[in-house]
Coordinates of C-alpha atoms in Angstrom, one line a residue:
M264 CA -39.2 52.7 45.1
G265 CA -36.6 55.2 44.6
N266 CA -33.1 54.2 44.5
L267 CA -34.1 50.5 45.4
L268 CA -31.3 48.0 44.2
K269 CA -28.5 50.5 43.3
V270 CA -26.4 47.5 42.8
L271 CA -28.6 45.6 41.0
T272 CA -29.8 48.2 38.4
C273 CA -27.4 49.0 35.5
T274 CA -28.9 52.3 34.7
E275 CA -31.9 54.4 35.7
L276 CA -34.8 55.3 33.7
E277 CA -37.0 58.5 34.4
Q278 CA -39.9 56.4 34.9
G279 CA -37.7 54.1 37.9
P280 CA -35.0 52.3 38.5
N281 CA -34.3 49.1 36.2
F282 CA -33.4 45.9 37.6
F283 CA -30.5 43.5 36.8
L284 CA -29.1 40.6 38.9
D285 CA -26.0 39.7 37.5
F286 CA -26.8 36.0 37.5
E287 CA -23.8 35.2 35.7
N288 CA -20.8 36.8 37.4
A289 CA -21.8 38.0 40.7
Q290 CA -18.6 37.0 42.9
P291 CA -18.4 37.5 47.0
T292 CA -17.1 40.3 48.9
E293 CA -15.0 39.8 51.8
G294 CA -18.0 40.1 54.0
E295 CA -19.9 37.7 52.4
R296 CA -16.9 35.2 51.9
D297 CA -17.5 33.0 55.0
V298 CA -21.4 32.2 54.2
W299 CA -20.9 31.9 50.3
N300 CA -17.8 29.5 51.2
Q301 CA -20.4 26.9 53.2
V302 CA -23.1 27.7 50.7
N303 CA -20.3 27.0 47.6
S304 CA -19.4 23.4 49.2
V305 CA -23.2 22.4 49.2
L306 CA -23.6 23.7 45.6
Q307 CA -20.4 22.3 44.2
D308 CA -22.4 19.2 44.3
S309 CA -25.4 20.0 42.8
E310 CA -24.6 19.3 39.2
N311 CA -22.9 15.6 39.9
I312 CA -26.7 15.1 41.8
L313 CA -28.9 15.8 38.9
I314 CA -26.3 14.2 36.5
N315 CA -26.9 10.9 38.9
L316 CA -30.8 11.5 38.8
Q317 CA -30.9 11.8 34.8
S318 CA -29.3 8.6 34.6
Y319 CA -31.3 6.6 37.2
K320 CA -32.9 3.4 35.0
G321 CA -34.5 1.6 38.0
A322 CA -35.3 -1.7 38.3
G323 CA -38.3 -2.4 37.1
Q324 CA -37.5 -5.4 34.9
E325 CA -35.9 -7.1 37.8
I326 CA -38.7 -6.3 40.1
R327 CA -41.6 -7.6 37.6
D328 CA -40.0 -10.6 37.1
A329 CA -39.2 -11.4 40.8
I330 CA -42.9 -10.6 41.7
Q331 CA -44.3 -13.0 38.5
N332 CA -41.8 -15.7 39.9
P333 CA -42.3 -15.8 43.8
N334 CA -40.8 -19.2 44.0
D335 CA -37.7 -18.5 41.7
F336 CA -35.1 -17.5 44.6
S337 CA -32.3 -16.4 41.6
L338 CA -34.6 -13.9 40.6
Q339 CA -35.6 -12.4 43.9
E340 CA -31.9 -12.1 44.7
R341 CA -31.4 -10.4 41.3
A342 CA -34.5 -7.7 42.0
W343 CA -32.8 -7.5 45.6
H344 CA -29.0 -7.0 44.5
S345 CA -30.5 -4.7 41.6
V346 CA -32.6 -2.5 43.9
C347 CA -29.9 -2.0 47.1
P348 CA -27.4 0.3 44.9
L349 CA -30.2 2.5 43.6
V350 CA -31.7 2.7 47.2
I351 CA -28.0 3.8 48.5
K352 CA -28.4 6.6 45.3
L353 CA -31.6 7.5 46.4
K354 CA -30.3 8.2 50.1
K355 CA -27.8 10.4 48.6
F356 CA -30.3 12.3 46.9
Y357 CA -32.2 12.5 50.2
S358 CA -29.0 13.8 52.3
F359 CA -28.2 16.5 49.5
S360 CA -31.4 17.9 50.3
L361 CA -30.9 18.1 54.0
R362 CA -27.6 20.0 53.4
L363 CA -29.7 22.1 50.8
E364 CA -32.0 22.8 53.6
E365 CA -29.1 23.8 55.9
A366 CA -27.6 26.2 53.2
L367 CA -30.8 28.1 52.2
Q368 CA -31.4 28.8 56.0
S369 CA -27.7 30.4 56.2
L370 CA -28.2 32.2 53.5
L371 CA -32.0 33.6 54.7
E372 CA -30.1 34.5 57.7
S373 CA -27.9 36.7 55.9
L374 CA -30.2 38.3 53.8
T375 CA -32.8 39.2 56.0
C376 CA -30.9 40.2 59.2
P377 CA -30.8 43.7 60.9
P378 CA -29.8 46.3 60.4
F379 CA -30.3 46.0 56.9
T380 CA -33.3 45.7 54.9
P381 CA -33.9 42.7 52.3
T382 CA -33.6 45.1 49.9
Q383 CA -30.2 46.8 51.0
H384 CA -28.9 43.2 51.5
L385 CA -29.3 42.2 47.7
E386 CA -27.9 45.5 47.1
R387 CA -24.8 44.7 48.9
E388 CA -24.5 41.1 48.6
Q389 CA -25.1 39.7 45.2
A390 CA -23.3 37.0 45.5
L391 CA -25.3 35.5 48.1
A392 CA -28.4 36.4 46.2
K393 CA -26.7 34.7 43.2
Q394 CA -26.3 31.3 45.7
F395 CA -30.2 31.7 46.3
A396 CA -31.2 31.7 42.7
E397 CA -29.1 28.9 42.2
I398 CA -30.5 26.9 45.2
L399 CA -33.9 27.5 43.6
H400 CA -32.7 26.4 39.9
F401 CA -31.3 23.3 41.2
T402 CA -34.5 22.3 43.2
L403 CA -36.7 22.9 40.4
R404 CA -34.4 20.9 38.0
F405 CA -34.2 18.1 40.4
D406 CA -38.2 18.0 41.0
E407 CA -38.9 18.3 36.9
L408 CA -36.3 15.5 36.5
K409 CA -37.7 13.6 39.6
M410 CA -41.6 13.7 38.1
R411 CA -40.3 12.1 34.8
I412 CA -39.0 9.2 36.5
P413 CA -42.0 7.1 38.2
A414 CA -39.2 4.2 38.7
I415 CA -37.7 6.1 42.0
Q416 CA -41.0 5.3 44.1
N417 CA -41.6 1.6 42.6
D418 CA -38.2 0.9 43.2
F419 CA -38.0 2.3 46.5
S420 CA -41.7 0.8 47.3
Y421 CA -40.2 -2.8 46.3
Y422 CA -37.1 -2.3 49.0
R423 CA -39.4 -1.2 51.8
R424 CA -41.7 -4.3 51.4
T425 CA -38.7 -6.7 50.8
I426 CA -36.4 -5.7 53.6
S427 CA -39.7 -6.2 55.9
R428 CA -39.9 -9.4 54.7
N429 CA -36.5 -10.3 54.9
R430 CA -36.3 -9.0 58.1
I431 CA -39.2 -11.1 60.0
N432 CA -37.1 -14.0 58.0
N433 CA -34.4 -13.1 60.1
M434 CA -32.1 -12.7 57.0
N435 CA -28.8 -10.6 57.4
L436 CA -29.1 -7.2 55.8
D437 CA -26.3 -5.5 55.3
I438 CA -28.4 -2.3 53.6
E439 CA -29.4 -1.5 57.0
S440 CA -26.6 -0.3 57.9
E441 CA -26.8 2.3 55.0
V442 CA -30.6 2.8 55.1
N443 CA -31.9 1.9 58.6
N444 CA -35.8 2.1 59.5
E445 CA -35.7 5.8 60.5
M446 CA -33.8 6.9 57.4
A447 CA -36.1 4.6 54.8
N448 CA -39.2 6.1 56.9
R449 CA -38.0 9.7 56.4
M450 CA -36.5 8.7 52.6
S451 CA -40.5 7.4 51.7
L452 CA -42.3 10.9 52.8
F453 CA -39.5 12.6 50.8
Y454 CA -39.8 10.4 47.8
A455 CA -43.6 10.4 48.2
E456 CA -43.9 14.2 47.2
A457 CA -44.5 15.2 43.5
T458 CA -41.6 17.5 44.1
P459 CA -39.6 17.1 47.4
M460 CA -36.8 19.2 46.8
L461 CA -39.3 22.4 47.0
K462 CA -41.3 20.8 50.0
T463 CA -38.0 20.8 51.8
L464 CA -37.2 24.3 51.0
S465 CA -40.7 25.6 51.4
N466 CA -40.5 23.7 55.0
A467 CA -36.9 25.2 55.6
T468 CA -38.6 28.5 54.9
T469 CA -41.6 28.5 56.8
S470 CA -39.2 27.2 59.4
F471 CA -36.7 29.7 59.7
V472 CA -39.4 32.6 59.6
T473 CA -41.2 29.9 63.0
E474 CA -37.9 29.8 64.8
N475 CA -36.5 33.3 64.2
K476 CA -39.7 35.1 66.1
T477 CA -37.7 38.6 66.6
L478 CA -37.2 38.9 62.8
P479 CA -40.0 40.5 61.3
L480 CA -41.7 38.2 58.9
E481 CA -41.6 41.1 56.4
N482 CA -38.0 40.5 55.9
T483 CA -38.3 37.5 54.6
T484 CA -41.3 38.0 52.5
D485 CA -39.8 41.3 51.3
C486 CA -36.7 39.3 49.9
L487 CA -38.5 36.9 48.1
S488 CA -40.8 39.3 47.1
T489 CA -38.2 41.4 45.6
M490 CA -36.2 38.5 44.2
A491 CA -39.3 37.4 42.4
S492 CA -40.0 41.4 40.7
V493 CA -36.1 41.4 39.5
C494 CA -36.4 38.1 37.5
K495 CA -39.7 39.5 36.2
V496 CA -38.2 42.9 34.9
M497 CA -35.3 41.1 33.6
L498 CA -37.2 38.7 31.5
E499 CA -39.8 41.2 30.3
T500 CA -36.7 43.7 29.2
P501 CA -35.1 43.0 26.1
E502 CA -32.3 45.6 27.1
Y503 CA -31.7 43.3 30.0
T504 CA -32.2 39.5 28.3
S505 CA -29.7 40.8 25.6
R506 CA -26.8 40.8 28.2
F507 CA -27.0 37.5 29.0
S508 CA -24.1 35.9 27.7
S509 CA -26.2 32.3 27.8
E510 CA -29.8 31.3 26.6
D511 CA -29.6 29.2 29.8
T512 CA -29.6 32.3 31.7
L513 CA -33.1 32.9 30.3
L514 CA -34.3 29.7 31.8
F515 CA -32.4 30.5 35.0
C516 CA -34.1 33.2 35.7
M517 CA -37.5 31.8 35.1
R518 CA -37.0 29.1 37.9
V519 CA -35.9 31.5 40.6
M520 CA -39.0 33.5 39.6
V521 CA -41.1 30.6 40.3
G522 CA -39.2 29.2 43.0
V523 CA -39.5 32.3 45.2
I524 CA -43.4 33.1 44.3
I525 CA -43.4 29.3 45.8
L526 CA -41.7 30.1 48.8
Y527 CA -43.4 33.3 49.2
D528 CA -46.9 31.6 48.8
H529 CA -45.6 28.9 51.6
V530 CA -44.6 31.9 54.4
H531 CA -46.8 34.9 53.8
P532 CA -49.9 34.1 55.6
N533 CA -52.2 35.5 52.4
G534 CA -49.9 33.9 50.0
A535 CA -48.6 34.9 46.5
F536 CA -51.8 35.5 44.9
N537 CA -53.8 37.7 47.2
K538 CA -54.2 41.0 45.7
S539 CA -52.3 42.4 48.7
S540 CA -49.4 40.6 47.5
K541 CA -46.1 42.2 46.7
I542 CA -45.7 40.0 43.8
D543 CA -47.4 40.9 40.5
M544 CA -48.4 37.7 39.7
K545 CA -50.5 38.7 36.6
G546 CA -46.9 39.9 35.2
C547 CA -45.1 37.0 36.2
I548 CA -47.2 34.1 34.4
K549 CA -47.1 36.6 31.6
V550 CA -43.4 36.3 31.3
L551 CA -43.8 32.6 31.5
K552 CA -46.6 32.2 28.9
D553 CA -44.5 34.3 26.5
Q554 CA -42.0 32.0 26.6
P555 CA -42.1 28.7 24.5
A556 CA -44.2 26.3 26.0
D557 CA -41.6 23.3 26.1
N558 CA -39.7 25.4 28.4
V559 CA -42.1 26.5 31.0
E560 CA -44.8 23.8 31.0
G561 CA -43.1 22.3 34.3
L562 CA -42.9 25.8 35.9
L563 CA -46.4 26.9 35.2
N564 CA -47.6 23.2 36.6
A565 CA -45.1 24.2 39.6
L566 CA -47.6 26.8 40.1
K567 CA -50.7 25.1 39.8
F568 CA -49.8 22.3 42.0
T569 CA -47.3 23.1 44.5
T570 CA -48.2 26.5 45.8
K571 CA -50.7 26.6 48.9
H572 CA -52.8 29.8 48.3
L573 CA -53.8 29.5 44.5
N574 CA -57.0 28.1 45.3
D575 CA -58.3 30.3 48.0
E576 CA -61.7 32.3 47.7
S577 CA -58.8 35.4 47.8
T578 CA -57.3 34.5 44.4
P579 CA -58.7 37.1 41.6
K580 CA -60.1 34.4 38.6
N581 CA -58.5 35.9 36.3
I582 CA -55.0 34.5 37.4
R583 CA -56.2 31.2 38.1
T584 CA -57.9 31.4 34.4
M585 CA -54.1 32.4 33.1
L586 CA -52.9 29.0 34.6
Q587 CA -55.2 26.9 33.4

C-alpha cells in the first residue's frame, strides 16, 4: 500500500504503514471550511437529539386506559393530549434524519470527487473524515436507543388510528398543521425500520452513487473500505489505542467501522462479505469480538440484521459463523 494515508499515519513501520486518524483533534483546513461549517451546523444538534430520544417515556398507560375505556371521553382526551407532543418530538427526529442525509452526501461529494482519490482526500481532509465518522457514530447510537423504545411505534400507531377516526368525525385537528398526512406517512415508514437512521444513510449513499453517474463507484466504495481499514488497525493496535485520551473513542471507532461496513455492503454490488471485498471482514469481526460483550452486542446485531449481502451464497461460511 506504499505511502497511503501519510497524514493519517503517525509512524511508518518496515512492514508497511500504520493508520491513525485523529478522531479527537482533527481541525478543518481552509479548503474544508465551507463543507465543515455546513455539516457542523447539523452535527451540533445531534447530542440534543440523543438526549431527547433517551428521555422518551411514551404514553403507554394513557393509551391503554383509553383503549380499555372507549366510552370515557376524558380518558380519550388524556391519551390524545399525551400522544400529540410525543408525535411532534418524533417529527423532530425524522426531520433531523433528512438534514443528516444531506450532510452525508455533502461529505461524500467532498471525499470522493476528482482529481484526488478517496485515499488522498482522507490524507488531506481529516476534519471532514472526522465529521463523516461522527455522523456514523450518531447514527448507530440513535438506532441502538430506538430499538430499546417500543413505545415509539406504539405511540405513533395510536396517533395514526386516532387522527383517522377524528378526521372522519370532522374534529378540529390542530396537530395536522405540524404533522400532515404526507408527513405522517413518511414518518411511519421511517419508524417501521429497526434501524431507521442507518437505513436513511444507506439510502443516501446509494442515491449518491446513482445520481453521480460520472463518478466511478470505486471512489465511494474505496472511501468506505479505507475508513473501515483505518478503524480496524487502530482498534487492534495497542500503540494506537493508548493514544486515545478517552475510552469513549474506542467505542467511537467500533461504531464508525461497523457503520462504513454497512454502507459499503449496501453500495457495492457484491457487498462487504464477498471474498473480493476490500474490507477484511474476518479481521473486523474479530476486533469486535475481542471487546467486552456489552459494548459490541448492538454492533454485531447491526452487522447481522442491517447488512444486505451477509446471507448471500458467496459469503464464506466462517464469516456467518463468527456472527452467530
